[in-house]
mmCIF file of C-alpha atoms in Angstrom:
data_model
loop_
_atom_site.group_PDB
_atom_site.id
_atom_site.type_symbol
_atom_site.label_atom_id
_atom_site.label_comp_id
_atom_site.label_asym_id
_atom_site.label_seq_id
_atom_site.Cartn_x
_atom_site.Cartn_y
_atom_site.Cartn_z
ATOM 1 C CA MET E 239 0.163 0.069 0.025
ATOM 2 C CA THR E 240 1.416 3.377 -0.905
ATOM 3 C CA THR E 241 2.320 5.589 1.634
ATOM 4 C CA ILE E 242 1.177 9.454 1.565
ATOM 5 C CA LYS E 243 3.903 11.440 3.297
ATOM 6 C CA HIS E 244 3.373 15.061 4.844
ATOM 7 C CA ARG E 245 5.798 17.979 5.412
ATOM 8 C CA PHE E 246 6.677 21.526 5.226
ATOM 9 C CA MET E 247 8.475 23.298 2.807
ATOM 10 C CA ARG E 248 9.522 27.281 2.507
ATOM 11 C CA THR E 249 8.886 28.936 -0.573
ATOM 12 C CA ASN E 250 8.110 32.547 -1.797
ATOM 13 C CA GLY E 251 8.574 33.619 2.132
ATOM 14 C CA ILE E 252 5.657 31.430 3.500
ATOM 15 C CA GLN E 253 5.465 27.852 4.588
ATOM 16 C CA LEU E 254 3.736 25.092 2.568
ATOM 17 C CA HIS E 255 2.345 21.735 3.727
ATOM 18 C CA ILE E 256 2.414 19.081 1.030
ATOM 19 C CA ALA E 257 1.530 15.676 1.046
ATOM 20 C CA GLU E 258 3.411 13.383 -1.354
ATOM 21 C CA ALA E 259 3.748 9.920 -2.421
ATOM 22 C CA GLY E 260 6.080 8.205 -4.742
ATOM 23 C CA GLN E 261 9.591 8.847 -7.044
ATOM 24 C CA GLY E 262 10.177 9.630 -10.349
ATOM 25 C CA PRO E 263 8.781 12.651 -12.178
ATOM 26 C CA LEU E 264 7.407 15.131 -10.276
ATOM 27 C CA VAL E 265 3.583 16.021 -10.715
ATOM 28 C CA LEU E 266 2.484 18.898 -9.248
ATOM 29 C CA LEU E 267 -1.181 18.763 -7.712
ATOM 30 C CA LEU E 268 -3.337 22.088 -7.250
ATOM 31 C CA HIS E 269 -6.822 21.606 -5.372
ATOM 32 C CA GLY E 270 -9.353 24.247 -5.513
ATOM 33 C CA TRP E 271 -12.039 25.985 -3.036
ATOM 34 C CA PRO E 272 -12.870 25.123 -0.540
ATOM 35 C CA GLU E 273 -10.469 21.872 -0.459
ATOM 36 C CA SER E 274 -7.094 21.112 0.331
ATOM 37 C CA SER E 275 -4.294 18.539 -0.646
ATOM 38 C CA TYR E 276 -6.469 15.753 0.689
ATOM 39 C CA ALA E 277 -8.376 16.290 -2.732
ATOM 40 C CA TRP E 278 -6.016 14.659 -4.045
ATOM 41 C CA ARG E 279 -5.681 11.572 -2.207
ATOM 42 C CA HIS E 280 -6.623 8.940 -4.618
ATOM 43 C CA GLN E 281 -4.625 10.378 -7.182
ATOM 44 C CA LEU E 282 -1.389 10.546 -5.092
ATOM 45 C CA ALA E 283 -1.139 6.924 -4.315
ATOM 46 C CA ALA E 284 -2.059 6.127 -7.991
ATOM 47 C CA LEU E 285 0.095 8.570 -9.631
ATOM 48 C CA ALA E 286 3.180 6.920 -7.291
ATOM 49 C CA ALA E 287 2.140 3.422 -8.029
ATOM 50 C CA ALA E 288 3.022 4.549 -11.715
ATOM 51 C CA GLY E 289 6.134 5.641 -11.072
ATOM 52 C CA TYR E 290 6.004 9.718 -10.273
ATOM 53 C CA HIS E 291 6.666 11.649 -7.559
ATOM 54 C CA ALA E 292 3.364 13.161 -6.446
ATOM 55 C CA VAL E 293 3.056 16.248 -4.813
ATOM 56 C CA ALA E 294 -0.060 17.753 -3.568
ATOM 57 C CA PRO E 295 0.346 21.290 -1.568
ATOM 58 C CA ASP E 296 -1.839 23.118 0.456
ATOM 59 C CA VAL E 297 -2.550 26.205 -1.350
ATOM 60 C CA ARG E 298 -1.496 29.519 0.747
ATOM 61 C CA GLY E 299 -4.608 29.901 2.917
ATOM 62 C CA TYR E 300 -5.686 26.459 3.219
ATOM 63 C CA GLY E 301 -5.258 23.603 5.714
ATOM 64 C CA GLN E 302 -2.000 23.415 7.369
ATOM 65 C CA SER E 303 -0.180 26.033 5.151
ATOM 66 C CA ASP E 304 0.542 29.781 5.784
ATOM 67 C CA LYS E 305 -2.432 32.280 5.584
ATOM 68 C CA PRO E 306 -1.166 36.063 4.911
ATOM 69 C CA ALA E 307 -3.358 38.321 6.114
ATOM 70 C CA PRO E 308 -3.835 40.705 3.285
ATOM 71 C CA VAL E 309 -6.190 40.134 0.675
ATOM 72 C CA GLU E 310 -3.680 40.881 -2.053
ATOM 73 C CA ALA E 311 -1.276 38.281 -0.457
ATOM 74 C CA TYR E 312 -3.703 35.813 -2.870
ATOM 75 C CA ARG E 313 -3.096 37.254 -6.413
ATOM 76 C CA MET E 314 -2.077 35.028 -9.113
ATOM 77 C CA SER E 315 1.312 36.421 -9.551
ATOM 78 C CA VAL E 316 2.188 35.865 -5.574
ATOM 79 C CA LEU E 317 0.455 31.905 -6.453
ATOM 80 C CA LEU E 318 3.249 31.482 -9.042
ATOM 81 C CA ASP E 319 6.028 32.234 -7.300
ATOM 82 C CA ASP E 320 4.737 30.052 -4.525
ATOM 83 C CA PHE E 321 4.495 26.873 -6.996
ATOM 84 C CA THR E 322 8.008 27.747 -8.760
ATOM 85 C CA GLY E 323 9.710 28.032 -5.501
ATOM 86 C CA LEU E 324 8.107 24.806 -4.620
ATOM 87 C CA LEU E 325 9.965 23.224 -7.289
ATOM 88 C CA ASP E 326 13.007 24.872 -6.282
ATOM 89 C CA ALA E 327 12.631 23.514 -2.763
ATOM 90 C CA LEU E 328 12.239 20.225 -4.261
ATOM 91 C CA GLY E 329 15.492 19.980 -6.174
ATOM 92 C CA GLU E 330 13.062 19.963 -9.791
ATOM 93 C CA LYS E 331 13.789 22.032 -12.682
ATOM 94 C CA SER E 332 10.270 21.350 -13.870
ATOM 95 C CA ALA E 333 7.144 19.531 -13.309
ATOM 96 C CA VAL E 334 3.762 18.360 -14.670
ATOM 97 C CA VAL E 335 1.255 20.457 -13.498
ATOM 98 C CA VAL E 336 -2.626 19.207 -12.679
ATOM 99 C CA GLY E 337 -5.311 21.409 -11.449
ATOM 100 C CA HIS E 338 -8.794 21.435 -10.322
ATOM 101 C CA ASP E 339 -11.220 24.302 -9.949
ATOM 102 C CA TRP E 340 -9.155 27.470 -8.632
ATOM 103 C CA GLY E 341 -6.149 25.042 -9.005
ATOM 104 C CA ALA E 342 -7.080 24.768 -12.584
ATOM 105 C CA THR E 343 -6.827 27.967 -13.129
ATOM 106 C CA MET E 344 -3.498 28.261 -11.271
ATOM 107 C CA ALA E 345 -2.280 25.355 -13.724
ATOM 108 C CA TRP E 346 -3.370 26.753 -16.684
ATOM 109 C CA THR E 347 -1.494 30.012 -15.600
ATOM 110 C CA CYS E 348 1.397 28.320 -14.732
ATOM 111 C CA ALA E 349 1.546 26.673 -17.986
ATOM 112 C CA ALA E 350 1.094 30.176 -19.886
ATOM 113 C CA LEU E 351 3.664 32.252 -18.219
ATOM 114 C CA ARG E 352 6.102 29.946 -16.453
ATOM 115 C CA PRO E 353 6.547 27.405 -19.882
ATOM 116 C CA GLU E 354 10.241 26.743 -18.678
ATOM 117 C CA ARG E 355 8.933 24.822 -15.422
ATOM 118 C CA PHE E 356 6.118 23.381 -16.251
ATOM 119 C CA ARG E 357 6.346 21.448 -19.330
ATOM 120 C CA ALA E 358 2.401 20.010 -19.524
ATOM 121 C CA VAL E 359 -0.841 20.712 -17.992
ATOM 122 C CA VAL E 360 -4.345 19.088 -16.806
ATOM 123 C CA GLY E 361 -6.990 21.053 -15.952
ATOM 124 C CA LEU E 362 -9.830 19.534 -14.072
ATOM 125 C CA GLY E 363 -13.395 21.350 -14.130
ATOM 126 C CA VAL E 364 -12.249 24.596 -15.439
ATOM 127 C CA PRO E 365 -10.971 25.332 -18.835
ATOM 128 C CA HIS E 366 -8.369 28.043 -19.800
ATOM 129 C CA LEU E 367 -10.081 31.227 -20.513
ATOM 130 C CA GLY E 368 -7.347 33.666 -20.849
ATOM 131 C CA ARG E 369 -8.149 37.335 -19.849
ATOM 132 C CA ALA E 370 -11.579 38.381 -20.098
ATOM 133 C CA PRO E 371 -12.272 41.772 -21.861
ATOM 134 C CA ILE E 372 -13.122 43.405 -19.075
ATOM 135 C CA PRO E 373 -12.469 42.939 -15.725
ATOM 136 C CA PRO E 374 -14.247 40.288 -14.404
ATOM 137 C CA THR E 375 -16.719 41.360 -11.716
ATOM 138 C CA GLN E 376 -17.926 43.693 -14.313
ATOM 139 C CA LEU E 377 -17.920 41.111 -16.527
ATOM 140 C CA PHE E 378 -20.225 38.925 -13.938
ATOM 141 C CA ARG E 379 -22.060 41.924 -13.677
ATOM 142 C CA SER E 380 -23.077 42.205 -17.059
ATOM 143 C CA MET E 381 -23.861 38.648 -17.287
ATOM 144 C CA PHE E 382 -26.179 38.458 -13.962
ATOM 145 C CA GLY E 383 -27.458 41.674 -13.899
ATOM 146 C CA GLU E 384 -29.650 42.528 -10.640
ATOM 147 C CA ARG E 385 -29.636 38.311 -10.224
ATOM 148 C CA TRP E 386 -27.377 36.833 -7.271
ATOM 149 C CA PHE E 387 -24.067 35.210 -8.440
ATOM 150 C CA TYR E 388 -21.629 33.802 -5.507
ATOM 151 C CA VAL E 389 -18.611 35.072 -7.207
ATOM 152 C CA LEU E 390 -19.989 38.671 -6.288
ATOM 153 C CA TYR E 391 -21.194 37.799 -3.208
ATOM 154 C CA PHE E 392 -17.456 36.724 -1.848
ATOM 155 C CA GLN E 393 -16.048 39.714 -2.701
ATOM 156 C CA GLU E 394 -16.757 41.903 0.358
ATOM 157 C CA PRO E 395 -14.197 40.553 3.113
ATOM 158 C CA GLY E 396 -15.833 38.844 6.013
ATOM 159 C CA VAL E 397 -19.431 38.464 4.980
ATOM 160 C CA ALA E 398 -19.034 35.218 3.051
ATOM 161 C CA GLU E 399 -16.583 33.818 6.213
ATOM 162 C CA ALA E 400 -19.194 34.912 8.977
ATOM 163 C CA GLU E 401 -21.664 32.940 6.794
ATOM 164 C CA PHE E 402 -19.741 29.998 6.465
ATOM 165 C CA GLU E 403 -17.911 29.628 9.604
ATOM 166 C CA ALA E 404 -21.079 29.694 11.916
ATOM 167 C CA ASP E 405 -21.628 25.787 10.688
ATOM 168 C CA VAL E 406 -18.711 24.614 8.707
ATOM 169 C CA PRO E 407 -20.588 20.891 8.625
ATOM 170 C CA LYS E 408 -23.744 22.347 7.101
ATOM 171 C CA THR E 409 -21.925 24.867 4.754
ATOM 172 C CA MET E 410 -19.676 21.589 3.937
ATOM 173 C CA ARG E 411 -22.821 19.457 2.891
ATOM 174 C CA ALA E 412 -24.322 22.387 1.246
ATOM 175 C CA ILE E 413 -21.323 22.748 -1.605
ATOM 176 C CA LEU E 414 -20.282 18.838 -1.601
ATOM 177 C CA GLY E 415 -23.591 17.401 -1.667
ATOM 178 C CA GLY E 416 -25.952 19.990 -2.667
ATOM 179 C CA ASP E 417 -26.292 22.621 -5.275
ATOM 180 C CA ALA E 418 -25.110 25.608 -3.288
ATOM 181 C CA LEU E 419 -22.376 26.466 -5.950
ATOM 182 C CA ASP E 420 -25.016 25.982 -9.317
ATOM 183 C CA PRO E 421 -25.891 28.921 -10.948
ATOM 184 C CA THR E 422 -28.694 27.010 -12.921
ATOM 185 C CA ALA E 423 -30.444 25.694 -9.911
ATOM 186 C CA ALA E 424 -33.727 26.945 -9.081
ATOM 187 C CA ALA E 425 -32.556 27.680 -5.337
ATOM 188 C CA HIS E 426 -29.401 30.131 -6.757
ATOM 189 C CA ARG E 427 -31.980 32.022 -9.155
ATOM 190 C CA ALA E 428 -34.453 32.709 -6.685
ATOM 191 C CA LYS E 429 -31.755 34.636 -4.288
ATOM 192 C CA ARG E 430 -32.275 38.532 -3.585
ATOM 193 C CA PRO E 431 -29.411 41.273 -2.812
ATOM 194 C CA GLY E 432 -28.344 40.365 0.489
ATOM 195 C CA ASP E 433 -28.762 36.716 0.628
ATOM 196 C CA GLY E 434 -26.142 34.414 1.473
ATOM 197 C CA LEU E 435 -25.081 31.059 -0.473
ATOM 198 C CA LEU E 436 -27.089 29.091 2.153
ATOM 199 C CA THR E 437 -29.610 31.217 1.933
ATOM 200 C CA GLY E 438 -32.828 28.926 0.266
ATOM 201 C CA ILE E 439 -30.832 26.117 -0.144
ATOM 202 C CA ASP E 440 -31.931 22.306 0.975
ATOM 203 C CA VAL E 441 -28.924 21.132 2.517
ATOM 204 C CA PRO E 442 -29.100 17.157 2.089
ATOM 205 C CA ALA E 443 -29.129 15.153 5.059
ATOM 206 C CA SER E 444 -26.721 12.037 3.734
ATOM 207 C CA LEU E 445 -23.443 12.786 1.988
ATOM 208 C CA PRO E 446 -22.838 11.792 -1.732
ATOM 209 C CA PRO E 447 -21.990 8.403 -2.551
ATOM 210 C CA TRP E 448 -18.206 9.682 -3.001
ATOM 211 C CA LEU E 449 -17.442 10.955 0.100
ATOM 212 C CA THR E 450 -17.098 8.966 3.256
ATOM 213 C CA GLU E 451 -18.155 10.052 6.571
ATOM 214 C CA ASP E 452 -14.614 9.582 7.557
ATOM 215 C CA ASP E 453 -13.579 11.961 4.561
ATOM 216 C CA PHE E 454 -15.864 14.511 5.223
ATOM 217 C CA ALA E 455 -14.663 14.938 8.897
ATOM 218 C CA HIS E 456 -11.423 15.321 7.760
ATOM 219 C CA ASP E 457 -12.596 18.267 5.568
ATOM 220 C CA THR E 458 -14.519 19.861 7.981
ATOM 221 C CA ARG E 459 -11.927 19.366 10.809
ATOM 222 C CA GLU E 460 -9.348 21.527 8.726
ATOM 223 C CA LEU E 461 -11.600 24.006 7.241
ATOM 224 C CA GLU E 462 -12.643 24.747 11.092
ATOM 225 C CA ALA E 463 -9.009 25.030 12.054
ATOM 226 C CA SER E 464 -8.201 27.153 8.795
ATOM 227 C CA GLY E 465 -11.185 29.197 8.585
ATOM 228 C CA PHE E 466 -12.085 30.211 4.824
ATOM 229 C CA ARG E 467 -10.745 33.680 4.648
ATOM 230 C CA GLY E 468 -7.900 32.674 2.916
ATOM 231 C CA GLY E 469 -9.496 30.821 -0.131
ATOM 232 C CA LEU E 470 -12.119 33.131 -0.299
ATOM 233 C CA ASN E 471 -9.448 35.881 -0.706
ATOM 234 C CA ARG E 472 -8.450 34.422 -4.167
ATOM 235 C CA TYR E 473 -11.633 35.236 -5.459
ATOM 236 C CA ARG E 474 -10.974 38.906 -4.079
ATOM 237 C CA ASN E 475 -8.115 39.343 -6.373
ATOM 238 C CA MET E 476 -9.984 38.427 -9.807
ATOM 239 C CA ASP E 477 -9.703 42.112 -11.016
ATOM 240 C CA ARG E 478 -6.467 42.686 -9.438
ATOM 241 C CA ASP E 479 -5.253 39.791 -11.565
ATOM 242 C CA TRP E 480 -6.624 41.031 -14.782
ATOM 243 C CA GLU E 481 -4.823 44.011 -14.495
ATOM 244 C CA GLU E 482 -1.496 42.808 -13.328
ATOM 245 C CA LEU E 483 -1.332 39.691 -15.953
ATOM 246 C CA PRO E 484 -2.420 41.432 -19.437
ATOM 247 C CA GLU E 485 -0.549 39.505 -20.870
ATOM 248 C CA LEU E 486 -2.921 36.295 -20.354
ATOM 249 C CA ALA E 487 -5.120 37.646 -23.491
ATOM 250 C CA THR E 488 -2.403 36.310 -25.954
ATOM 251 C CA ALA E 489 -0.349 33.641 -24.085
ATOM 252 C CA ARG E 490 -0.683 30.515 -25.564
ATOM 253 C CA ILE E 491 -0.199 26.981 -23.687
ATOM 254 C CA GLU E 492 2.208 25.398 -26.555
ATOM 255 C CA GLN E 493 2.550 22.530 -24.058
ATOM 256 C CA PRO E 494 0.897 19.136 -23.982
ATOM 257 C CA ALA E 495 -2.450 19.585 -22.373
ATOM 258 C CA LEU E 496 -5.543 17.531 -21.175
ATOM 259 C CA PHE E 497 -9.048 18.951 -19.731
ATOM 260 C CA ILE E 498 -11.049 16.708 -17.942
ATOM 261 C CA VAL E 499 -14.778 17.635 -16.644
ATOM 262 C CA GLY E 500 -17.821 16.033 -14.911
ATOM 263 C CA GLU E 501 -20.602 16.050 -17.183
ATOM 264 C CA ARG E 502 -22.940 17.224 -14.882
ATOM 265 C CA ASP E 503 -20.556 20.115 -13.719
ATOM 266 C CA PRO E 504 -22.249 23.160 -13.215
ATOM 267 C CA GLY E 505 -19.335 25.327 -14.464
ATOM 268 C CA ARG E 506 -19.785 24.252 -17.868
ATOM 269 C CA SER E 507 -22.482 26.368 -18.408
ATOM 270 C CA LEU E 508 -20.446 29.434 -17.591
ATOM 271 C CA ALA E 509 -16.961 28.539 -19.015
ATOM 272 C CA PRO E 510 -17.408 26.860 -22.739
ATOM 273 C CA ILE E 511 -14.663 24.477 -23.294
ATOM 274 C CA ASP E 512 -14.358 25.360 -27.385
ATOM 275 C CA SER E 513 -13.368 29.022 -26.733
ATOM 276 C CA MET E 514 -10.043 27.684 -24.907
ATOM 277 C CA LYS E 515 -8.871 25.825 -28.000
ATOM 278 C CA ALA E 516 -7.302 28.857 -29.851
ATOM 279 C CA LEU E 517 -5.180 29.455 -26.855
ATOM 280 C CA VAL E 518 -4.372 25.838 -25.774
ATOM 281 C CA PRO E 519 -2.780 24.650 -29.568
ATOM 282 C CA ASN E 520 -1.345 20.993 -28.078
ATOM 283 C CA LEU E 521 -4.982 20.296 -26.529
ATOM 284 C CA GLN E 522 -4.762 16.535 -26.530
ATOM 285 C CA GLU E 523 -8.026 15.633 -25.509
ATOM 286 C CA VAL E 524 -11.072 16.834 -23.644
ATOM 287 C CA GLN E 525 -12.869 13.922 -21.464
ATOM 288 C CA VAL E 526 -16.066 14.349 -20.416
ATOM 289 C CA VAL E 527 -16.740 11.880 -17.504
ATOM 290 C CA PRO E 528 -20.446 10.870 -17.781
ATOM 291 C CA GLY E 529 -22.688 11.379 -14.563
ATOM 292 C CA ALA E 530 -19.752 12.800 -12.717
ATOM 293 C CA GLY E 531 -20.305 16.807 -10.899
ATOM 294 C CA HIS E 532 -17.725 19.182 -10.171
ATOM 295 C CA TRP E 533 -15.503 17.097 -7.835
ATOM 296 C CA VAL E 534 -14.515 14.999 -10.529
ATOM 297 C CA GLN E 535 -11.000 13.449 -9.424
ATOM 298 C CA GLN E 536 -12.751 12.470 -5.608
ATOM 299 C CA GLU E 537 -16.130 10.936 -7.816
ATOM 300 C CA ARG E 538 -14.580 9.508 -10.337
ATOM 301 C CA PRO E 539 -10.918 8.648 -9.198
ATOM 302 C CA ALA E 540 -10.753 5.455 -11.593
ATOM 303 C CA GLU E 541 -11.482 7.809 -14.860
ATOM 304 C CA VAL E 542 -9.735 10.568 -13.944
ATOM 305 C CA ASN E 543 -6.333 8.334 -12.615
ATOM 306 C CA ALA E 544 -6.717 6.351 -16.321
ATOM 307 C CA ALA E 545 -6.858 9.641 -17.935
ATOM 308 C CA ILE E 546 -4.088 11.892 -16.400
ATOM 309 C CA LEU E 547 -1.699 8.148 -16.210
ATOM 310 C CA GLY E 548 -2.618 7.988 -20.080
ATOM 311 C CA PHE E 549 -1.593 11.313 -20.692
ATOM 312 C CA LEU E 550 1.762 11.411 -18.629
ATOM 313 C CA ARG E 551 2.671 7.784 -20.043
ATOM 314 C CA ALA E 552 2.334 9.881 -23.615
ATOM 315 C CA LEU E 553 4.818 12.435 -22.635
ATOM 316 C CA PRO E 554 8.070 12.869 -24.588
ATOM 317 C CA ALA E 555 10.699 11.628 -22.412
#
């Protein structure tokens, strides 16, 4: 049985907690919101067994990693320095980067702006969209008008944190097992200004079949200890990233790339896959996992592991 090891590493002036397994070429796994390195538990073992060194950090602000206070400490340019610094600390010149949710956006950006360090990229759930024509919050307001949208709700520091941290198990049941993040859901469309993410949401009494009680307890404990602020600060830097990284408008990802998405991922209604093909000319495959939702690598680990390993084995030596 593969042993997943844990340690802390210094990078870019902070300390990151990493989970790792195996030896061989480096594969860096970046989680999304509101998760941690634990989201990759199924992939760490599979990658190690296949002859890779799999490393999953708790991204700054999450889990056991450092959580700087300033909102701007979570902008994308700083995160890129975290990850390239982590490669340096591991003694590696390059890695394949794999990301899910916000981690996918980080992974695509790593590949686009640091191609000398990231030789291939896998995105899960969120395609590479480059740079919006206007700042993202303006774009969302133009799309949703007066309708409620969770990304806009997350912008005011302290508001979402207070809601989520009042009852972390309830919050996580609604996010992981319900439709709290689905903008097409009736409960989402019925929200009004001043409502919270959980307003009007039916919180499922039972967990989804892919999430055990032990897994859920682990996720809940981590968020009760860390709070939600660090992760939410990523959303609060979207406009700052737009200002700071104009090169994303034209930067092409020339490295080999793979995109995996759940068939039932609600994000598909917001982020059309076809629009990324011009910016990712070496996109090897788009794999839609039948019946899966947003948490695809946890919901369908066998299918996701097979896709990632097939992609890795086909890379140039």
